[in-house]
CSV table of C-alpha atoms and ligand atoms in Angstrom, one decimal:
chain,number,residue,atom,x,y,z
A,1,UNK,CA,0.0,0.0,0.0
A,2,UNK,CA,1.2,3.5,-0.8
A,3,UNK,CA,2.4,5.4,2.2
A,4,UNK,CA,-0.2,8.0,3.3
A,5,UNK,CA,1.1,11.4,4.6
A,6,UNK,CA,-0.5,14.3,6.4
A,7,UNK,CA,1.3,17.2,4.6
A,8,UNK,CA,-1.9,19.3,4.6
A,9,UNK,CA,-5.6,18.6,5.1
A,10,UNK,CA,-5.9,17.9,1.4
A,11,UNK,CA,-4.2,14.6,2.1
A,12,UNK,CA,-7.4,13.4,3.7
A,13,UNK,CA,-10.9,13.2,2.4
A,14,UNK,CA,-14.1,14.4,4.0
A,15,UNK,CA,-15.1,11.1,5.6
A,16,UNK,CA,-11.5,10.6,6.9
A,17,UNK,CA,-11.6,14.1,8.4
A,18,UNK,CA,-15.0,13.4,10.1
A,19,UNK,CA,-13.7,10.0,11.3
A,20,UNK,CA,-10.6,11.7,12.9
A,21,UNK,CA,-12.8,14.2,14.6
A,22,UNK,CA,-15.1,11.5,16.0
A,23,UNK,CA,-12.1,9.3,17.1
A,24,UNK,CA,-10.7,12.4,18.9
A,25,UNK,CA,-14.0,12.8,20.8
A,26,UNK,CA,-13.9,9.1,21.7
A,27,UNK,CA,-10.3,9.3,22.9
A,28,UNK,CA,-11.2,12.2,25.1
A,29,UNK,CA,-14.0,10.3,26.8
A,30,UNK,CA,-11.7,7.2,27.2
A,31,UNK,CA,-8.9,9.3,28.6
A,32,UNK,CA,-11.3,11.0,31.1
A,33,UNK,CA,-12.1,7.5,32.5
A,34,UNK,CA,-8.5,6.3,32.3
A,35,UNK,CA,-9.4,3.7,29.6
A,36,UNK,CA,-7.3,4.6,26.6
A,37,UNK,CA,-6.4,1.4,24.9
A,38,UNK,CA,-2.6,0.9,24.4
A,39,UNK,CA,-3.1,-0.3,20.8
A,40,UNK,CA,0.2,1.1,19.6
A,41,UNK,CA,2.8,-0.6,21.8
A,42,UNK,CA,6.3,-0.5,20.3
A,43,UNK,CA,5.3,2.2,17.8
A,44,UNK,CA,7.7,5.2,17.6
A,45,UNK,CA,7.2,8.7,16.4
A,46,UNK,CA,10.2,11.0,15.6
A,47,UNK,CA,9.4,14.7,16.0
A,48,UNK,CA,11.7,17.2,14.2
A,49,UNK,CA,11.3,20.8,15.4
A,50,UNK,CA,13.0,23.6,13.4
A,51,UNK,CA,10.7,26.1,15.1
A,52,UNK,CA,9.5,26.6,18.7
A,53,UNK,CA,6.5,24.7,20.1
A,54,UNK,CA,4.6,24.0,23.3
A,55,UNK,CA,1.2,22.4,22.3
A,56,UNK,CA,2.4,20.4,19.3
A,57,UNK,CA,5.3,18.8,21.0
A,58,UNK,CA,3.5,18.0,24.3
A,59,UNK,CA,0.3,16.8,22.6
A,60,UNK,CA,2.1,14.4,20.2
A,61,UNK,CA,4.6,13.2,22.9
A,62,UNK,CA,1.7,12.6,25.4
A,63,UNK,CA,-0.5,11.0,22.7
A,64,UNK,CA,2.2,8.4,21.8
A,65,UNK,CA,2.7,7.7,25.5
A,66,UNK,CA,-1.0,7.2,26.2
A,67,UNK,CA,-1.3,4.9,23.2
A,68,UNK,CA,1.5,2.7,24.4
A,69,UNK,CA,4.2,4.0,22.1
A,70,UNK,CA,7.1,6.4,22.3
A,71,UNK,CA,8.0,9.8,20.9
A,72,UNK,CA,11.5,11.1,20.2
A,73,UNK,CA,12.1,14.9,20.2
A,74,UNK,CA,14.7,16.1,17.7
A,75,UNK,CA,15.5,19.8,17.7
A,76,UNK,CA,17.2,21.2,14.6
A,77,UNK,CA,20.1,22.4,16.8
A,78,UNK,CA,20.8,19.1,18.4
A,79,UNK,CA,20.4,17.0,15.3
A,80,UNK,CA,22.7,16.7,12.2
A,81,UNK,CA,20.3,18.9,10.3
A,82,UNK,CA,22.1,21.8,11.8
A,83,UNK,CA,25.3,20.6,10.4
A,84,UNK,CA,24.0,20.3,6.9
A,85,UNK,CA,22.5,16.8,6.6
A,86,UNK,CA,19.9,16.8,3.8
A,87,UNK,CA,16.3,16.4,4.9
A,88,UNK,CA,16.0,13.6,2.2
A,89,UNK,CA,18.8,11.7,3.8
A,90,UNK,CA,17.3,12.2,7.3
A,91,UNK,CA,14.0,10.9,5.9
A,92,UNK,CA,15.6,7.7,4.5
A,93,UNK,CA,17.4,7.0,7.9
A,94,UNK,CA,14.5,7.8,10.3
A,95,UNK,CA,11.9,6.0,8.3
A,96,UNK,CA,13.9,2.8,8.7
A,97,UNK,CA,13.8,3.1,12.5
A,98,UNK,CA,10.4,4.7,13.4
A,99,UNK,CA,6.8,4.3,12.4
A,100,UNK,CA,5.8,8.0,12.0
A,101,UNK,CA,7.7,11.3,11.5
A,102,UNK,CA,6.3,14.7,12.5
A,103,UNK,CA,8.1,17.8,11.3
A,104,UNK,CA,7.7,21.5,12.1
A,105,UNK,CA,9.7,23.5,9.6
A,106,UNK,CA,9.9,26.7,7.6
A,107,UNK,CA,8.9,25.6,4.1
A,108,UNK,CA,6.2,23.3,2.7
A,109,UNK,CA,8.7,22.1,0.1
A,110,UNK,CA,10.8,20.6,2.9
A,111,UNK,CA,7.8,18.7,4.1
A,112,UNK,CA,7.1,17.4,0.6
A,113,UNK,CA,10.8,16.4,0.2
A,114,UNK,CA,10.8,14.6,3.5
A,115,UNK,CA,7.6,12.7,2.5
A,116,UNK,CA,9.2,11.8,-0.9
A,117,UNK,CA,12.1,10.2,1.0
A,118,UNK,CA,10.2,8.4,3.8
A,119,UNK,CA,8.6,5.0,3.8
A,120,UNK,CA,6.5,6.0,6.9
A,121,UNK,CA,3.8,8.7,7.2
A,122,UNK,CA,5.0,12.3,7.5
A,123,UNK,CA,2.9,14.7,9.6
A,124,UNK,CA,3.1,18.4,9.0
A,125,UNK,CA,3.4,19.9,12.5
A,126,UNK,CA,3.3,23.4,11.0
A,127,UNK,CA,5.1,25.1,8.1
A,128,UNK,CA,5.0,28.5,6.4
A,129,UNK,CA,1.9,27.5,4.4
A,130,UNK,CA,-0.2,25.2,6.6
A,131,UNK,CA,-1.0,24.0,10.1
A,132,UNK,CA,-3.3,21.0,9.5
A,133,UNK,CA,-2.9,19.4,13.0
A,134,UNK,CA,-4.3,22.5,14.6
A,135,UNK,CA,-7.4,22.3,12.3
A,136,UNK,CA,-8.2,18.8,13.6
A,137,UNK,CA,-8.4,20.2,17.1
A,138,UNK,CA,-10.3,23.3,16.0
A,139,UNK,CA,-12.9,21.2,14.2
A,140,UNK,CA,-13.2,18.8,17.1
A,141,UNK,CA,-13.8,21.7,19.4
A,142,UNK,CA,-16.5,23.3,17.2
A,143,UNK,CA,-18.2,19.9,16.8
A,144,UNK,CA,-18.3,19.4,20.6
A,145,UNK,CA,-19.9,22.8,21.1
A,146,UNK,CA,-22.0,23.3,18.0
A,147,UNK,CA,-22.8,19.7,16.9
A,148,UNK,CA,-21.9,17.6,13.9
A,149,UNK,CA,-23.3,19.7,11.2
A,150,UNK,CA,-20.3,21.9,10.5
A,151,UNK,CA,-21.6,22.7,7.0
A,152,UNK,CA,-24.4,24.8,8.6
A,153,UNK,CA,-21.9,27.1,10.2
A,154,UNK,CA,-20.2,30.4,9.3
A,155,UNK,CA,-16.7,31.0,10.5
A,156,UNK,CA,-14.8,34.3,10.4
A,157,UNK,CA,-11.0,34.5,10.0
A,158,UNK,CA,-9.7,37.9,11.1
A,159,UNK,CA,-6.1,39.0,10.7
A,160,UNK,CA,-3.1,37.5,8.9
A,161,UNK,CA,-3.7,35.3,5.8
A,162,UNK,CA,-1.1,32.9,7.3
A,163,UNK,CA,-0.6,29.1,7.7
A,164,UNK,CA,-3.7,28.8,9.9
A,165,UNK,CA,-5.9,30.8,7.5
A,166,UNK,CA,-4.8,28.6,4.6
A,167,UNK,CA,-5.7,25.5,6.6
A,168,UNK,CA,-9.1,27.0,7.4
A,169,UNK,CA,-9.6,27.4,3.7
A,170,UNK,CA,-8.8,23.7,3.2
A,171,UNK,CA,-11.1,22.7,6.0
A,172,UNK,CA,-14.0,24.8,4.6
A,173,UNK,CA,-13.7,22.9,1.3
A,174,UNK,CA,-13.6,19.5,3.0
A,175,UNK,CA,-16.3,20.1,5.6
A,176,UNK,CA,-18.5,22.6,3.7
A,177,UNK,CA,-18.7,25.5,6.2
A,178,UNK,CA,-18.8,29.1,5.0
A,179,UNK,CA,-15.6,31.0,5.7
A,180,UNK,CA,-15.4,34.8,5.8
A,181,UNK,CA,-11.9,36.1,5.7
A,182,UNK,CA,-10.7,39.7,6.4
A,183,UNK,CA,-7.0,40.5,6.2
A,184,UNK,CA,-5.1,43.7,5.5
A,185,UNK,CA,-4.1,44.3,1.8
A,186,UNK,CA,-0.8,42.5,1.2
A,187,UNK,CA,-1.5,39.8,3.8
A,188,UNK,CA,-4.1,37.7,2.0
A,189,UNK,CA,-4.0,33.9,2.2
A,190,UNK,CA,-2.1,31.8,-0.3
A,191,UNK,CA,-3.5,32.5,-3.8
A,192,UNK,CA,-3.3,28.9,-5.0
A,193,UNK,CA,-5.0,27.6,-2.0
A,194,UNK,CA,-7.7,30.2,-2.3
A,195,UNK,CA,-8.3,29.6,-6.0
A,196,UNK,CA,-8.3,25.8,-5.7
A,197,UNK,CA,-10.0,25.2,-2.4
A,198,UNK,CA,-11.8,28.5,-1.7
A,199,UNK,CA,-15.3,27.7,-3.1
A,200,UNK,CA,-16.9,28.4,0.4
A,201,UNK,CA,-14.8,31.4,1.1
A,202,UNK,CA,-16.0,35.0,1.0
A,203,UNK,CA,-13.3,37.7,1.2
A,204,UNK,CA,-14.5,40.7,3.3
A,205,UNK,CA,-12.9,44.2,3.1
A,206,UNK,CA,-13.7,44.9,6.8
A,207,UNK,CA,-13.2,42.7,9.8
A,208,UNK,CA,-16.7,43.7,11.0
A,209,UNK,CA,-18.3,42.3,7.8
A,210,UNK,CA,-16.4,39.0,8.3
A,211,UNK,CA,-17.6,38.7,11.9
A,212,UNK,CA,-21.2,39.6,11.1
A,213,UNK,CA,-23.5,36.8,12.2
A,214,UNK,CA,-20.6,34.3,12.5
A,215,UNK,CA,-20.9,31.2,14.6
A,216,UNK,CA,-17.1,31.1,15.1
A,217,UNK,CA,-14.6,33.9,15.2
A,218,UNK,CA,-11.0,33.1,15.0
A,219,UNK,CA,-7.6,34.8,14.6
A,220,UNK,CA,-3.9,34.2,15.1
A,221,UNK,CA,-0.8,36.2,15.9
A,222,UNK,CA,0.0,39.1,13.6
A,223,UNK,CA,3.6,38.0,13.3
A,224,UNK,CA,4.2,34.3,12.8
A,225,UNK,CA,7.4,32.5,13.5
A,226,UNK,CA,9.9,33.5,10.9
A,227,UNK,CA,8.3,37.0,10.3
A,228,UNK,CA,9.8,38.6,13.5
A,229,UNK,CA,11.7,41.3,11.5
A,230,UNK,CA,8.3,42.7,10.4
A,231,UNK,CA,6.8,42.8,13.9
A,232,UNK,CA,6.8,46.6,14.4
A,233,UNK,CA,5.4,47.2,10.9
A,234,UNK,CA,2.8,44.6,11.3
A,235,UNK,CA,1.6,46.0,14.6
A,236,UNK,CA,0.7,49.2,12.8
A,237,UNK,CA,-0.9,47.5,9.7
A,238,UNK,CA,-3.0,45.1,11.7
A,239,UNK,CA,-4.2,47.5,14.4
A,240,UNK,CA,-7.8,47.5,13.3
A,241,UNK,CA,-7.9,43.7,13.0
A,242,UNK,CA,-7.9,43.1,16.8
A,243,UNK,CA,-10.7,40.8,18.0
A,244,UNK,CA,-12.3,42.8,20.8
A,245,UNK,CA,-15.8,43.2,22.2
A,246,UNK,CA,-16.8,45.6,19.4
A,247,UNK,CA,-15.9,43.0,16.8
A,248,UNK,CA,-17.2,40.0,18.7
A,249,UNK,CA,-20.6,41.7,19.3
A,250,UNK,CA,-21.2,41.6,15.5
A,251,UNK,CA,-21.2,37.8,15.6
A,252,UNK,CA,-24.1,35.6,16.7
A,253,UNK,CA,-25.0,35.8,20.5
A,254,UNK,CA,-23.8,32.2,21.0
A,255,UNK,CA,-20.7,32.6,18.8
A,256,UNK,CA,-17.4,31.2,20.1
A,257,UNK,CA,-13.9,32.6,19.9
A,258,UNK,CA,-11.0,30.3,18.9
A,259,UNK,CA,-7.2,31.0,18.7
A,260,UNK,CA,-4.6,28.3,18.0
A,261,UNK,CA,-2.3,29.9,20.6
A,262,UNK,CA,0.1,31.2,21.7
A,263,UNK,CA,-1.8,34.5,21.9
A,264,UNK,CA,-0.3,38.0,22.0
A,265,UNK,CA,-2.8,39.6,24.4
A,266,UNK,CA,-3.4,43.2,23.6
A,267,UNK,CA,-2.4,42.7,19.9
A,268,UNK,CA,-4.6,40.4,17.8
A,269,UNK,CA,-6.8,39.6,20.8
A,270,UNK,CA,-8.2,41.7,23.7
A,271,UNK,CA,-8.1,40.1,27.2
A,272,UNK,CA,-11.8,40.9,27.4
A,273,UNK,CA,-12.5,38.2,24.7
A,274,UNK,CA,-9.9,35.5,25.4
A,275,UNK,CA,-11.0,35.4,29.1
A,276,UNK,CA,-14.7,35.9,28.3
A,277,UNK,CA,-17.7,33.5,27.9
A,278,UNK,CA,-17.1,33.5,24.2
A,279,UNK,CA,-13.7,31.9,24.5
A,280,UNK,CA,-13.2,28.2,23.9
A,281,UNK,CA,-9.4,28.4,23.5
A,282,UNK,CA,-8.5,26.2,26.5
A,283,UNK,CA,-10.8,23.4,25.3
A,284,UNK,CA,-9.3,23.9,21.8
A,285,UNK,CA,-5.8,23.7,23.2
A,286,UNK,CA,-6.5,20.6,25.3
A,287,UNK,CA,-8.1,19.0,22.2
A,288,UNK,CA,-4.7,19.0,20.5
A,289,UNK,CA,-4.0,15.9,22.6
A,290,UNK,CA,-7.0,14.0,21.5
A,291,UNK,CA,-6.8,15.0,17.8
A,292,UNK,CA,-3.2,14.0,17.8
A,293,UNK,CA,-4.1,10.6,19.2
A,294,UNK,CA,-6.8,10.2,16.5
A,295,UNK,CA,-4.4,11.3,13.7
A,296,UNK,CA,-1.8,8.8,15.0
A,297,UNK,CA,-4.4,6.0,15.0
A,298,UNK,CA,-5.5,7.0,11.5
A,299,UNK,CA,-2.0,6.9,10.0
A,300,UNK,CA,-0.8,3.8,11.8
A,301,UNK,CA,-4.0,1.8,11.1
A,302,UNK,CA,-3.9,2.7,7.4
A,303,UNK,CA,-0.4,1.4,7.0
A,304,UNK,CA,-1.0,-2.0,8.7
B,401,CP,N1,-0.9,26.0,18.3
B,401,CP,C1,0.3,25.4,18.3
B,401,CP,O1,0.7,24.8,17.3
B,401,CP,O2,1.0,25.7,19.4
B,401,CP,P1,2.6,25.4,19.6
B,401,CP,O3,3.3,26.4,18.7
B,401,CP,O4,2.8,25.7,21.0
B,401,CP,O5,2.9,24.0,19.2
B,402,NVA,N1,0.8,31.3,12.6
B,402,NVA,C1,1.6,30.9,13.8
B,402,NVA,C2,1.0,29.7,14.4
B,402,NVA,C3,1.6,29.3,15.7
B,402,NVA,C4,1.0,28.0,16.2
B,402,NVA,C5,3.0,30.7,13.4
B,402,NVA,O1,3.3,30.1,12.4
B,402,NVA,O2,3.9,31.2,14.2
């Protein structure tokens, strides 16, 4: 069987996406009663991090442990990648030793190159273009709160048209929800992703129009990892894209607020919202554990 990878959400189909969400919800219930089955004893996940992480590292490492397997953390600095070993060579070596490889890196091309040189599934733990693992947790969270009919919902993306925004576009195509996006000019989402997968997307000139009657309002940092040099400039450009009470009041009364975290309070998000009744960000963050477990199960079961 051809090795399946999770380079972006487009690597899975709608029914697989829904199955992962349902498995994540099941794992959460099992974990709450200390009944997670250790179905993946002796399975090993290598995790390559070329960028910082709290949630992605801890969720995948804990997920492997709870499933009976083991995770190995490899930072760029402490591995031979730092000394110039090609990612393709690293892929050939690691895939002979472990059952899954997760990578957080700068370019999507590097993820594709690793996948081309790996006999085991590659998981995109975030790159410049996508953050598909986060979307699994986001869709699990929305399902838990709003129910299974995600295609009935309207979601608003406010701020940078970044890796998270591109993954929301992919999710809107797969799950059928309406996605309203408002970004400053020059910070639009990836044009290819929008053209190919944006059939349920509406681009809004003003953040207020995107938030209008939304069921879910979400945003992310104005300066992603790797864009730090632009931080001061971005703070000025994105000023009117803060999710605050004024913006949130345009959404439905029972709307929820999501943020993949880490948040920069006082920039893209006002304390009044992240700590308010609208906010589901802690549930969303905790769901990274369960959606990681479900993704691991999906990829390991497929290959058997
Ligand atoms: N949301 C997310 O991926 O968090 P980390 O950067 O902490 O992994
Ligand atoms: N867009 C952010 C997401 C962090 C989880 C970044 O790439 O830094």
